[in-house]
PDB file of C-alpha atoms and ligand atoms in Angstrom:
ATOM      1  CA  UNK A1238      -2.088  11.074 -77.693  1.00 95.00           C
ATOM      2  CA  UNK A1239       1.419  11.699 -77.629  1.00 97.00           C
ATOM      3  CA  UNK A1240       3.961   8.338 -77.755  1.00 98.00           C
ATOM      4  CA  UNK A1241       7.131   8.394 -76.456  1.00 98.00           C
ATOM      5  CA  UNK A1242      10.202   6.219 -76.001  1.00 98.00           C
ATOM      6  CA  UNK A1243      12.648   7.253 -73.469  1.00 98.00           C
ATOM      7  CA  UNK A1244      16.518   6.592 -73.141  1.00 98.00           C
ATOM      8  CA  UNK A1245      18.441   6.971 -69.919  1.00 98.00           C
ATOM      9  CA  UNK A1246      21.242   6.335 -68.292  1.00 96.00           C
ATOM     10  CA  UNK A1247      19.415   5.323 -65.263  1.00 96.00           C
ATOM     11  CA  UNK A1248      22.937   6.008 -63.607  1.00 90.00           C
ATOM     12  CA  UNK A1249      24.649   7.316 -60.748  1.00 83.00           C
ATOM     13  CA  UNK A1250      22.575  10.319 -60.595  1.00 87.00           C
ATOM     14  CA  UNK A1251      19.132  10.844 -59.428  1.00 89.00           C
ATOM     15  CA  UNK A1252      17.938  13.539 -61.707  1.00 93.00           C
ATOM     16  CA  UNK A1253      17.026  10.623 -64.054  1.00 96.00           C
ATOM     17  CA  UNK A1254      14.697   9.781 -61.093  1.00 97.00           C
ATOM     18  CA  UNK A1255      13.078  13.097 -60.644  1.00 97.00           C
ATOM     19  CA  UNK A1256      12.345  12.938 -64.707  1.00 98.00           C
ATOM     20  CA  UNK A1257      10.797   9.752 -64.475  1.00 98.00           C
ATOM     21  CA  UNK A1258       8.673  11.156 -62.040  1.00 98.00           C
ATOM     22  CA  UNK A1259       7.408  13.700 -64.471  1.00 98.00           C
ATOM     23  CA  UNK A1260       6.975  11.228 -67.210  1.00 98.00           C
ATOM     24  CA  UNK A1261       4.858   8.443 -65.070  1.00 98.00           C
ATOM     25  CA  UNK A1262       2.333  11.497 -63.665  1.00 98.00           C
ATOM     26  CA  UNK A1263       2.229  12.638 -67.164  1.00 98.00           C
ATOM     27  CA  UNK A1264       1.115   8.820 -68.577  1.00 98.00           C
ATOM     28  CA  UNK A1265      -0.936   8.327 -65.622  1.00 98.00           C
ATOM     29  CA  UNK A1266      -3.002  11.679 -66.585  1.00 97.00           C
ATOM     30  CA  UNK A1267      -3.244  10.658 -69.509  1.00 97.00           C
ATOM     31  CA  UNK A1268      -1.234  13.456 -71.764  1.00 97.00           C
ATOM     32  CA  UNK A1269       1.404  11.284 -73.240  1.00 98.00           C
ATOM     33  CA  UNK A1270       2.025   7.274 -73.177  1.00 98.00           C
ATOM     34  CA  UNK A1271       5.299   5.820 -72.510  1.00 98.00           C
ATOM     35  CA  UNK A1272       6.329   2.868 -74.949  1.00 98.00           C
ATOM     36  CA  UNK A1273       8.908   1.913 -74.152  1.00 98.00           C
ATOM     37  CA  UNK A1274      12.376   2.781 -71.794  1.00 98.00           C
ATOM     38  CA  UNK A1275      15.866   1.839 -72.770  1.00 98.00           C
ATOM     39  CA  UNK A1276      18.580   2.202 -70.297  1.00 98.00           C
ATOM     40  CA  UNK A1277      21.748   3.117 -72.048  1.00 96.00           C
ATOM     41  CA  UNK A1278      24.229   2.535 -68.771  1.00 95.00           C
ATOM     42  CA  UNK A1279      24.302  -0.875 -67.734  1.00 94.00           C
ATOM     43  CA  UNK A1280      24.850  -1.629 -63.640  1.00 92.00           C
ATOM     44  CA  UNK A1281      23.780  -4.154 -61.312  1.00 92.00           C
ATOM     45  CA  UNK A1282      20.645  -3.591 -60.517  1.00 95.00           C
ATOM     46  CA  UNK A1283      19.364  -1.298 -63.220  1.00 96.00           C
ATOM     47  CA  UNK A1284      16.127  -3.339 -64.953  1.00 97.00           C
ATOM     48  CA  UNK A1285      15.203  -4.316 -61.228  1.00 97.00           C
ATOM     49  CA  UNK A1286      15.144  -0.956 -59.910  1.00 96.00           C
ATOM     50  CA  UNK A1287      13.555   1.241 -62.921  1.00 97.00           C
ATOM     51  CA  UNK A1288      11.134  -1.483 -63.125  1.00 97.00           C
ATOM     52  CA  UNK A1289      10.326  -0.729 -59.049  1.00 97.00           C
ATOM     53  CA  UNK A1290      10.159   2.558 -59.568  1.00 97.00           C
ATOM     54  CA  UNK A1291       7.549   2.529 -61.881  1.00 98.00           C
ATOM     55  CA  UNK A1292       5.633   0.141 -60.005  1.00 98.00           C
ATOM     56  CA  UNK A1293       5.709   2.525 -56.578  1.00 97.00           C
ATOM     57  CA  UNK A1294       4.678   5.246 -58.936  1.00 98.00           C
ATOM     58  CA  UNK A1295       1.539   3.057 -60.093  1.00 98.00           C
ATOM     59  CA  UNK A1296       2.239   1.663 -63.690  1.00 98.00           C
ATOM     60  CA  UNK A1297       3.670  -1.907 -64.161  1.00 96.00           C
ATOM     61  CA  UNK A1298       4.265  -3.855 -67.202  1.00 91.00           C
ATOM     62  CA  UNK A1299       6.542  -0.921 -68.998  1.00 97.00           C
ATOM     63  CA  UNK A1300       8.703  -2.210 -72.015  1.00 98.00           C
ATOM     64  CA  UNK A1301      11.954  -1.875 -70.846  1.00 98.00           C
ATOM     65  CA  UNK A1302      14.987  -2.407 -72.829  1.00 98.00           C
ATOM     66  CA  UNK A1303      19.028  -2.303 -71.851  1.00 98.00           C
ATOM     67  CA  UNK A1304      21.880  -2.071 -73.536  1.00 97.00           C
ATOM     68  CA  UNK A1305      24.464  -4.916 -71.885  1.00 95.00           C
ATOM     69  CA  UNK A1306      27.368  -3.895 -73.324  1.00 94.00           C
ATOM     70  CA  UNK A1307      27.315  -0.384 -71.192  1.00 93.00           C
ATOM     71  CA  UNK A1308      28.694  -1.553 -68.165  1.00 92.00           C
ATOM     72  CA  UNK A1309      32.034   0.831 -68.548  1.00 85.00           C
ATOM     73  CA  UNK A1310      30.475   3.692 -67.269  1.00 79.00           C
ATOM     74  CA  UNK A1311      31.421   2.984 -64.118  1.00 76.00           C
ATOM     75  CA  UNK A1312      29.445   4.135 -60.724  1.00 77.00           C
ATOM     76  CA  UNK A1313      27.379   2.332 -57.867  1.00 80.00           C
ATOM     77  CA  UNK A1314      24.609   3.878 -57.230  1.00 86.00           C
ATOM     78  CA  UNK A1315      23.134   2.995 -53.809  1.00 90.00           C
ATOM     79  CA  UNK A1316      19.309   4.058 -54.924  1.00 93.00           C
ATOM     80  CA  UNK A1317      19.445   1.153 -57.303  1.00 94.00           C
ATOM     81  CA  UNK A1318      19.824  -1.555 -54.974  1.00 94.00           C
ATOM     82  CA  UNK A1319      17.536   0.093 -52.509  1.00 95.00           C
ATOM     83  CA  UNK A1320      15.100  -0.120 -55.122  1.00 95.00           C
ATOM     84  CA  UNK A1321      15.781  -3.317 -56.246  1.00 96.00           C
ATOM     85  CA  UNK A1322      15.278  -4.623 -52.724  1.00 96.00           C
ATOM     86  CA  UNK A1323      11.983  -3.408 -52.101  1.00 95.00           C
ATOM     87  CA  UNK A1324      10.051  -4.904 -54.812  1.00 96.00           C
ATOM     88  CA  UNK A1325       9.799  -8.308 -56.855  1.00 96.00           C
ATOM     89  CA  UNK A1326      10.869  -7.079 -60.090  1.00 96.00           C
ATOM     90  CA  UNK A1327       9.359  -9.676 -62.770  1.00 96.00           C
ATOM     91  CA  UNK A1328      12.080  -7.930 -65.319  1.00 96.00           C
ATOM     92  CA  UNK A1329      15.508  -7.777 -64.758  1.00 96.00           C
ATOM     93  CA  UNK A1330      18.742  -7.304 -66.065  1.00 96.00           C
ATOM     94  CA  UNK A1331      19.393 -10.777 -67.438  1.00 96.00           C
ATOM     95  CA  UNK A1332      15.467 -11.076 -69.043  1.00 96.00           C
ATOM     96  CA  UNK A1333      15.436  -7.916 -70.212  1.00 97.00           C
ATOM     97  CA  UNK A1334      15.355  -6.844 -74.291  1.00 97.00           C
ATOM     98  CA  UNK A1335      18.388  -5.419 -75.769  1.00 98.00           C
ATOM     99  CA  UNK A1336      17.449  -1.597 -75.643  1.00 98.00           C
ATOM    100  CA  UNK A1337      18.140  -1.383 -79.845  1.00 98.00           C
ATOM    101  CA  UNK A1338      16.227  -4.501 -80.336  1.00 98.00           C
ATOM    102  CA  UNK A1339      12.841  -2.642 -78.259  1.00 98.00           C
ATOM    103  CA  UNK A1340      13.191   0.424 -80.159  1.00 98.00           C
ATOM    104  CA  UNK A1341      13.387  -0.894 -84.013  1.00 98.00           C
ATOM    105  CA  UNK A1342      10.396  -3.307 -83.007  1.00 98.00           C
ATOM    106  CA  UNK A1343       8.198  -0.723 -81.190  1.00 98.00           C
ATOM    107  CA  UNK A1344       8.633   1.827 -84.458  1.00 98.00           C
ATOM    108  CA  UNK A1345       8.304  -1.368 -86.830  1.00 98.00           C
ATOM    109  CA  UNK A1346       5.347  -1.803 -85.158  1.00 98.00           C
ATOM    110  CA  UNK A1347       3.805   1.954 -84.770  1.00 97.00           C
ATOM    111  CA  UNK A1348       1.471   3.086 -86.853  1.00 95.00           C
ATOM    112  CA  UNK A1349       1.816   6.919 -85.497  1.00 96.00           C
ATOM    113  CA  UNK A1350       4.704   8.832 -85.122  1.00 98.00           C
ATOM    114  CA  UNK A1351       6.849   8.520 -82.304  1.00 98.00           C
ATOM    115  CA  UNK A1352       8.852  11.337 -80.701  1.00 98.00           C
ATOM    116  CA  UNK A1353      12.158  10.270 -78.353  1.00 98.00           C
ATOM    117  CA  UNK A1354      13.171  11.852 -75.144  1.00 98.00           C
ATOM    118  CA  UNK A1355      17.145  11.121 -74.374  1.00 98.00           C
ATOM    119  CA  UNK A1356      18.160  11.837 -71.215  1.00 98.00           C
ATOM    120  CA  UNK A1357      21.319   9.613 -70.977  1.00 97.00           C
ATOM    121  CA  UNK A1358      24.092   8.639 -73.220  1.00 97.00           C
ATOM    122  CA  UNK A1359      23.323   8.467 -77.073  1.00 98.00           C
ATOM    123  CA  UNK A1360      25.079   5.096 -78.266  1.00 97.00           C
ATOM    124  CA  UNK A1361      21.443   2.851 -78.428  1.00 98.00           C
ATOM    125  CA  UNK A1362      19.825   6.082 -80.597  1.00 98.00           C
ATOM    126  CA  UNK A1363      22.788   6.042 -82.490  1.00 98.00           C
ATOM    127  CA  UNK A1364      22.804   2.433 -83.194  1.00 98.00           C
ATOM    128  CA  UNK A1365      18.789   2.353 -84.038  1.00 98.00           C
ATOM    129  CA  UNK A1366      19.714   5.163 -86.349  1.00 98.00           C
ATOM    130  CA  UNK A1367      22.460   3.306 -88.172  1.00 98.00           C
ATOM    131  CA  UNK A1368      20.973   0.128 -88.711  1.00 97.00           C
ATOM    132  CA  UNK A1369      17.792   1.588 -90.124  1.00 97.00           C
ATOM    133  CA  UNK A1370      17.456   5.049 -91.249  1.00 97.00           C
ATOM    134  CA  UNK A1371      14.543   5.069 -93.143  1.00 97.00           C
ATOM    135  CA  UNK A1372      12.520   3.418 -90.422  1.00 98.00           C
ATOM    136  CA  UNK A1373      13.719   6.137 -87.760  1.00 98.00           C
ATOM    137  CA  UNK A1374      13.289   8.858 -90.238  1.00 97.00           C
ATOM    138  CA  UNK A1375       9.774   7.977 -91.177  1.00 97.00           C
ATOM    139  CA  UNK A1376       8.469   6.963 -87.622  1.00 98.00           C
ATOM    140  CA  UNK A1377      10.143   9.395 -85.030  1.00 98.00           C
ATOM    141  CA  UNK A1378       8.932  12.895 -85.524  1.00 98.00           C
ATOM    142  CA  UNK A1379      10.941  14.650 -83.127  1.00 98.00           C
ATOM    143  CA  UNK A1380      14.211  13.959 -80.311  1.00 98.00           C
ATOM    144  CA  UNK A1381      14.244  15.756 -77.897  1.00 98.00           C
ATOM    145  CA  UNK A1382      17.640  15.478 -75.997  1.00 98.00           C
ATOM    146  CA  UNK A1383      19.361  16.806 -72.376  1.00 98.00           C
ATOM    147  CA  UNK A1384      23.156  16.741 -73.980  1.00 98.00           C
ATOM    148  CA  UNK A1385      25.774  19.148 -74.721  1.00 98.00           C
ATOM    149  CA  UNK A1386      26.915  22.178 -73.551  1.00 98.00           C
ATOM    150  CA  UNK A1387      25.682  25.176 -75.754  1.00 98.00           C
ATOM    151  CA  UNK A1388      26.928  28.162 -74.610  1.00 98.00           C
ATOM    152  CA  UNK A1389      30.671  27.770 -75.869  1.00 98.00           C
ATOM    153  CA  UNK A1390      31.847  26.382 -79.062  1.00 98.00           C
ATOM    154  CA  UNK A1391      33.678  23.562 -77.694  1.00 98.00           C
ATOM    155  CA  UNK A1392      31.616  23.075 -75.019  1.00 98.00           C
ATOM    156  CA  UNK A1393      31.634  19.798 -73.134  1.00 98.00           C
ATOM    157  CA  UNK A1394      29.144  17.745 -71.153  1.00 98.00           C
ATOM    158  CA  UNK A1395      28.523  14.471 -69.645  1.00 96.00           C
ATOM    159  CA  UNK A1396      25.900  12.677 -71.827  1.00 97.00           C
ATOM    160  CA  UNK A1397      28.476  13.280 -75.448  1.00 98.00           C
ATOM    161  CA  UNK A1398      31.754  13.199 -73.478  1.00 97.00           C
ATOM    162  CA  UNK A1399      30.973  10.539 -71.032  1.00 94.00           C
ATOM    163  CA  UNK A1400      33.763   7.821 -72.912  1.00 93.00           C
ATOM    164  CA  UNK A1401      34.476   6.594 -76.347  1.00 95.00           C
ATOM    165  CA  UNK A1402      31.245   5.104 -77.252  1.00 94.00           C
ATOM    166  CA  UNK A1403      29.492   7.771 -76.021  1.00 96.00           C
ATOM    167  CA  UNK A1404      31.691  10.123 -78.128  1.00 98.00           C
ATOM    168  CA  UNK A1405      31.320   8.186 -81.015  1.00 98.00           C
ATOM    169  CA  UNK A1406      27.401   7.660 -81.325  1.00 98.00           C
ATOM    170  CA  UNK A1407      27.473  11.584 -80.560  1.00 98.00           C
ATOM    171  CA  UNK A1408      29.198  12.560 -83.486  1.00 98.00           C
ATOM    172  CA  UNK A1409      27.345   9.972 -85.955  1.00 98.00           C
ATOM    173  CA  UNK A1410      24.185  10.576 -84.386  1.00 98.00           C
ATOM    174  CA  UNK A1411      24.365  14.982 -84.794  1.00 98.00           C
ATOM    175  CA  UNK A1412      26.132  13.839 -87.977  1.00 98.00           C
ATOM    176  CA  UNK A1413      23.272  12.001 -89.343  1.00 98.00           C
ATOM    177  CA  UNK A1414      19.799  12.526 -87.986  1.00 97.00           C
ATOM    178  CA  UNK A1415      17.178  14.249 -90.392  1.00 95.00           C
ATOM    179  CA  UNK A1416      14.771  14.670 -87.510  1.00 98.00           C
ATOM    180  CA  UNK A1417      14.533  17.689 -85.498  1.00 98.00           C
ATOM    181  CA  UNK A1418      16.447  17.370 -82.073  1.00 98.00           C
ATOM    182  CA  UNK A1419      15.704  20.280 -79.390  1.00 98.00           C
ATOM    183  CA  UNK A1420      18.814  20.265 -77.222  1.00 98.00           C
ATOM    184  CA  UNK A1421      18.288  21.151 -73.235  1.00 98.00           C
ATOM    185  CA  UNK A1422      22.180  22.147 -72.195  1.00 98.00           C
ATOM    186  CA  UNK A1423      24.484  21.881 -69.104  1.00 98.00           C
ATOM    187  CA  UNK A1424      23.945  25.174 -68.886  1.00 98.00           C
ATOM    188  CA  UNK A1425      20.041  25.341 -68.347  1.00 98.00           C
ATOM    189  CA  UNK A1426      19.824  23.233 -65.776  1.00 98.00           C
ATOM    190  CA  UNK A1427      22.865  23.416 -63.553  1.00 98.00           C
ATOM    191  CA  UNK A1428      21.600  26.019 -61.413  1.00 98.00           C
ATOM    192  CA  UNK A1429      18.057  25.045 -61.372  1.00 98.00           C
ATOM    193  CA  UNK A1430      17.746  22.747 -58.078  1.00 98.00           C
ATOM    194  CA  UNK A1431      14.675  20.514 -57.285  1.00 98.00           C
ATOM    195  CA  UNK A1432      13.156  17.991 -55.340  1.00 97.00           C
ATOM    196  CA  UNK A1433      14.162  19.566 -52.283  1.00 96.00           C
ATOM    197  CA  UNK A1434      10.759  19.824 -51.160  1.00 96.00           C
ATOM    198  CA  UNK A1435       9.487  15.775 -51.369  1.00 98.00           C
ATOM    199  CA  UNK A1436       7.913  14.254 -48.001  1.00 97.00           C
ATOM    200  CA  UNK A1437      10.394  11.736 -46.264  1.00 97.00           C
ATOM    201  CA  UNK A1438       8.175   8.438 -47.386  1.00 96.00           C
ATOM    202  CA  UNK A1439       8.184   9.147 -50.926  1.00 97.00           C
ATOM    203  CA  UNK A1440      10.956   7.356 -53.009  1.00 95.00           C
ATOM    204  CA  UNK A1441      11.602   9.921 -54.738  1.00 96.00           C
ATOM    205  CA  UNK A1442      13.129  11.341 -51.687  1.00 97.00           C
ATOM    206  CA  UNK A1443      14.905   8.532 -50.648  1.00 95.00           C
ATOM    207  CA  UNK A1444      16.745   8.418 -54.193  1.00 95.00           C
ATOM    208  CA  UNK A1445      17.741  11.407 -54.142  1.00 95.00           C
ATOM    209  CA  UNK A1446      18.634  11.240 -49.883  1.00 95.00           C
ATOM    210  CA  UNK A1447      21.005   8.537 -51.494  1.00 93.00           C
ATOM    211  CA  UNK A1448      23.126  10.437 -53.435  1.00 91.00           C
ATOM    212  CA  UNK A1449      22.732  13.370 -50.769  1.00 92.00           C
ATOM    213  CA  UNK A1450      20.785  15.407 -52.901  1.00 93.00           C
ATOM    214  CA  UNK A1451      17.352  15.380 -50.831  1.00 94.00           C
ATOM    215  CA  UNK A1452      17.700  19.521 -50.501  1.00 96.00           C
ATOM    216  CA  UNK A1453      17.970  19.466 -54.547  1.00 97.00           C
ATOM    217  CA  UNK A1454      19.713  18.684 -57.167  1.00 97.00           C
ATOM    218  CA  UNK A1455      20.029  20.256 -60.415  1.00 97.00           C
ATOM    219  CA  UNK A1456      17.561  20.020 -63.123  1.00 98.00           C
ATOM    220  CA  UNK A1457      18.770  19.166 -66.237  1.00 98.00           C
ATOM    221  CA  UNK A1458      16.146  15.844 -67.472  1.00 98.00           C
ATOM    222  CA  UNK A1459      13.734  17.131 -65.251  1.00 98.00           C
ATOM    223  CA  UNK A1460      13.810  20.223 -67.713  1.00 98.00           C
ATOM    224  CA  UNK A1461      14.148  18.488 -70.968  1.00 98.00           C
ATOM    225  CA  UNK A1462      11.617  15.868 -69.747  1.00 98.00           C
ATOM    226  CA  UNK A1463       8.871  18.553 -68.897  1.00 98.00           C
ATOM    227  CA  UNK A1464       9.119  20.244 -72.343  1.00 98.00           C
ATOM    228  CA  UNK A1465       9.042  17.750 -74.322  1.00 98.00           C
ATOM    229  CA  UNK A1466       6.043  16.563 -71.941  1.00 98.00           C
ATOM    230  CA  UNK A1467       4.115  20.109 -72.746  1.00 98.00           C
ATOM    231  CA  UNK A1468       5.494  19.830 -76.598  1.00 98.00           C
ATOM    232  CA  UNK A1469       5.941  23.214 -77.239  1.00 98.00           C
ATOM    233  CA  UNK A1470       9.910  24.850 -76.451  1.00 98.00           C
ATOM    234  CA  UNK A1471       7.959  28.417 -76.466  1.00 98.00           C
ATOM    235  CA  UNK A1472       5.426  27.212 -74.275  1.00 98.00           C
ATOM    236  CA  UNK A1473       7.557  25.929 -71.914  1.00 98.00           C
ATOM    237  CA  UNK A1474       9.552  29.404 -71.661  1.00 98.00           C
ATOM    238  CA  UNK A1475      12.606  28.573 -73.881  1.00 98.00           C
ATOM    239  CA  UNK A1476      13.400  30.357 -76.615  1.00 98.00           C
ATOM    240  CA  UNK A1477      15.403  28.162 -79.351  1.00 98.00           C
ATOM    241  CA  UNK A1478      18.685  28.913 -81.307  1.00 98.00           C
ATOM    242  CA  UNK A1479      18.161  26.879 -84.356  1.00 98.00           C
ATOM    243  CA  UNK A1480      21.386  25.550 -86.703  1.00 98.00           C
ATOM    244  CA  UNK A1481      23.401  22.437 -86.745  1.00 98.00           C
ATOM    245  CA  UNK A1482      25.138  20.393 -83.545  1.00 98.00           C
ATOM    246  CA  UNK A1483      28.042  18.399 -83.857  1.00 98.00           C
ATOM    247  CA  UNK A1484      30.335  16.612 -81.838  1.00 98.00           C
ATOM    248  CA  UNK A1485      34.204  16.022 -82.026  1.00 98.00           C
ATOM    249  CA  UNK A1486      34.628  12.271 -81.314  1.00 98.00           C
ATOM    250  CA  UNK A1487      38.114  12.653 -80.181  1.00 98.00           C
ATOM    251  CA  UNK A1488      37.383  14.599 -76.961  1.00 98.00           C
ATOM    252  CA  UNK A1489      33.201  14.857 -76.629  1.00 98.00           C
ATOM    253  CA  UNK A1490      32.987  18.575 -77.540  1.00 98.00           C
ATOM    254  CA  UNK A1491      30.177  19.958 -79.128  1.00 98.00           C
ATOM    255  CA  UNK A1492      29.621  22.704 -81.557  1.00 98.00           C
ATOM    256  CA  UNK A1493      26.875  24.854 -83.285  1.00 98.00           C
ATOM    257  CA  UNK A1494      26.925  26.108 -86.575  1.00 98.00           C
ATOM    258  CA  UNK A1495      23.574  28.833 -86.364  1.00 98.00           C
ATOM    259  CA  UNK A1496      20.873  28.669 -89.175  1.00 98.00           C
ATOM    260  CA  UNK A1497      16.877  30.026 -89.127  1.00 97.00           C
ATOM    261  CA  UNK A1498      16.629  26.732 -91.233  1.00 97.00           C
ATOM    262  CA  UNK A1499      18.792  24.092 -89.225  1.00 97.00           C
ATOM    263  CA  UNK A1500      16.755  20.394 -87.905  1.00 97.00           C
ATOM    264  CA  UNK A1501      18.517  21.250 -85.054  1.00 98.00           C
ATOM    265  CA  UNK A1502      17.849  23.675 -81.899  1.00 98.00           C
ATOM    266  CA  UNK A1503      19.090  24.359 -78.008  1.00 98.00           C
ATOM    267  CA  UNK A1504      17.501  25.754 -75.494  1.00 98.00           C
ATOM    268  CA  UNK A1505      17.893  29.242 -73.830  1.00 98.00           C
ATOM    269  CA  UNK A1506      15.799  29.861 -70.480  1.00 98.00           C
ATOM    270  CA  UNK A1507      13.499  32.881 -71.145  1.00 98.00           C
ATOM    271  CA  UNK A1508      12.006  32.997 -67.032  1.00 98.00           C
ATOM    272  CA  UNK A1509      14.510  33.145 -64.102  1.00 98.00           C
ATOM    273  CA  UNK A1510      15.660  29.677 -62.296  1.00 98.00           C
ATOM    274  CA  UNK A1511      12.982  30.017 -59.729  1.00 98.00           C
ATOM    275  CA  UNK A1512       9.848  29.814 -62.415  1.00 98.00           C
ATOM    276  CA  UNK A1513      11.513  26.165 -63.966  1.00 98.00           C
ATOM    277  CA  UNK A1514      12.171  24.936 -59.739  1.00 98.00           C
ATOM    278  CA  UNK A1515       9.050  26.087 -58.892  1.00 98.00           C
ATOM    279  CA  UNK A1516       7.026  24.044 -61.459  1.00 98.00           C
ATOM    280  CA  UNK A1517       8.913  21.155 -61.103  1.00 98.00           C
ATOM    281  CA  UNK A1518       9.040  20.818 -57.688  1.00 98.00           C
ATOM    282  CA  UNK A1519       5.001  21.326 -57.683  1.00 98.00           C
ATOM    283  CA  UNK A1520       4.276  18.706 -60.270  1.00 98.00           C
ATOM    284  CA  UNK A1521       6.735  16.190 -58.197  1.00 98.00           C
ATOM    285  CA  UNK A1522       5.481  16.588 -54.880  1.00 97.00           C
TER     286      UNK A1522
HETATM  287 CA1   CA B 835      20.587  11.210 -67.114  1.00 65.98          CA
END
């Protein structure tokens, strides 16, 4: 079976939440296994709440890591506390492992290849990376990341651009990562809207109903998450321009240098918005 560890921001917006909704249905079938989540934007409530999520969506005991230096990101998301509120989170904030600590033990500690879904800001990847290169290069197979903005050189987007930190890792981490990344952009998923169809009761709903998004919002980890669920960019109707991503530090652009033989690749939508919103919305519901 596929393994997985997941990074995400976990933040102000709920599109995290409709991912993670993909990802639990997909461990609970059985297709992939989640090993472990680290939240790369530290707020109040954000341990407590992932962990409740999880639990309403019928898996408990998750690893979950966080890194507590990412509390400049700013935001208070209302979903969180909600969440937080509604169940007796044995993990929280405070008890929870540093998110670079849970990754370097959980590939120390793999025999199989890993692959890493990123759907938030890239600092704890970066950092993992950094501090042992050999150990990510031998035990992660693939990353497969929603970031950057790949229809303009210069292009800019949330995840790379987000502040300084984010910036940075951005740059070292394009810079310096010998394993294949497959890049969702902005682009893909801005005008792909889902999760407007979820029963009032579900959670799901009531996330997104708290950042007034319960008639949709747009898609972009919900898309990253699903391919990398099905494993296969083709497969998943994207067709991939392959070369070399980097990012400018100074201002969170990215750029892409094409090449048949480049590690890395972004994604370009092969099916009109209606086929990605359509398949989304019926493996949420
Ligand atoms: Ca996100």
């Amino acid at each position: 079976m596929r393994k997985f560890l997941v990074g995400s921001d976990w933040w102000t917006d709920c599109d995290d939440a409709v991912a993670m909704r993909l990802l639990a249905r997909a461990h609970l079938r059985g297709e992939i296994e989640i090993l472990g989540i680290g939240i790369n934007a530290c707020m109040s409530y954000s341990v407590e709440s992932i962990c409740a999520f999880f639990h309403f969506e019928g898996i408990d005991n998750l690893r979950i890591g966080i890194d507590k230096e990412a509390t400049d990101f700013g935001g208070n998301p209302p979903y969180q506390k909600r969440l937080a509120n509604s169940y007796n989170s044995p993990q929280n904030n405070e008890n929870a492992s540093d998110a670079k600590s849970l990754y370097l033990d959980i590939l120390q500690n793999s025999k199989e290849k890993i692959e890493i879904i990123e759907i938030g800001y890239p600092q704890v990847l970066a950092e993992v990376l950094k501090s042992d290169k050999k150990l990510f290069e031998s035990k992660v197979s693939k990353v497969w990341m929603m970031a950057g903005k790949w229809d303009e050189q210069g292009g800019k987007e949330n995840n790379f651009k987000r502040n300084e930190r984010s910036r940075k890792a951005a740059e070292y981490f394009c810079k310096n990562c010998l394993v294949p990344i497959t890049f969702l952009g902005f682009e893909v998923g801005e005008s792909v809207l889902v999760g407007g169809n979820l029963d009032k009761d579900d959670q799901l709903y009531k996330a997104m109903h708290d950042m007034g998004c319960e008639n949709g919002r747009s898609a972009w980890d919900p898309m990253l998450v699903l391919t990398a669920i099905i494993g296969d960019e083709s497969e998943a109707e994207y067709d991939m321009v392959f070369g070399t991503a980097s990012v400018d530090s100074l201002d969170g652009s990215n750029y892409f240098e094409k090449d048949e033989k480049g590690k890395h690749a972004y994604l370009v939508k092969k099916q009109p918005d209606e086929y990605y919103k359509e398949l989304i919305n019926s493996l949420i519901k």
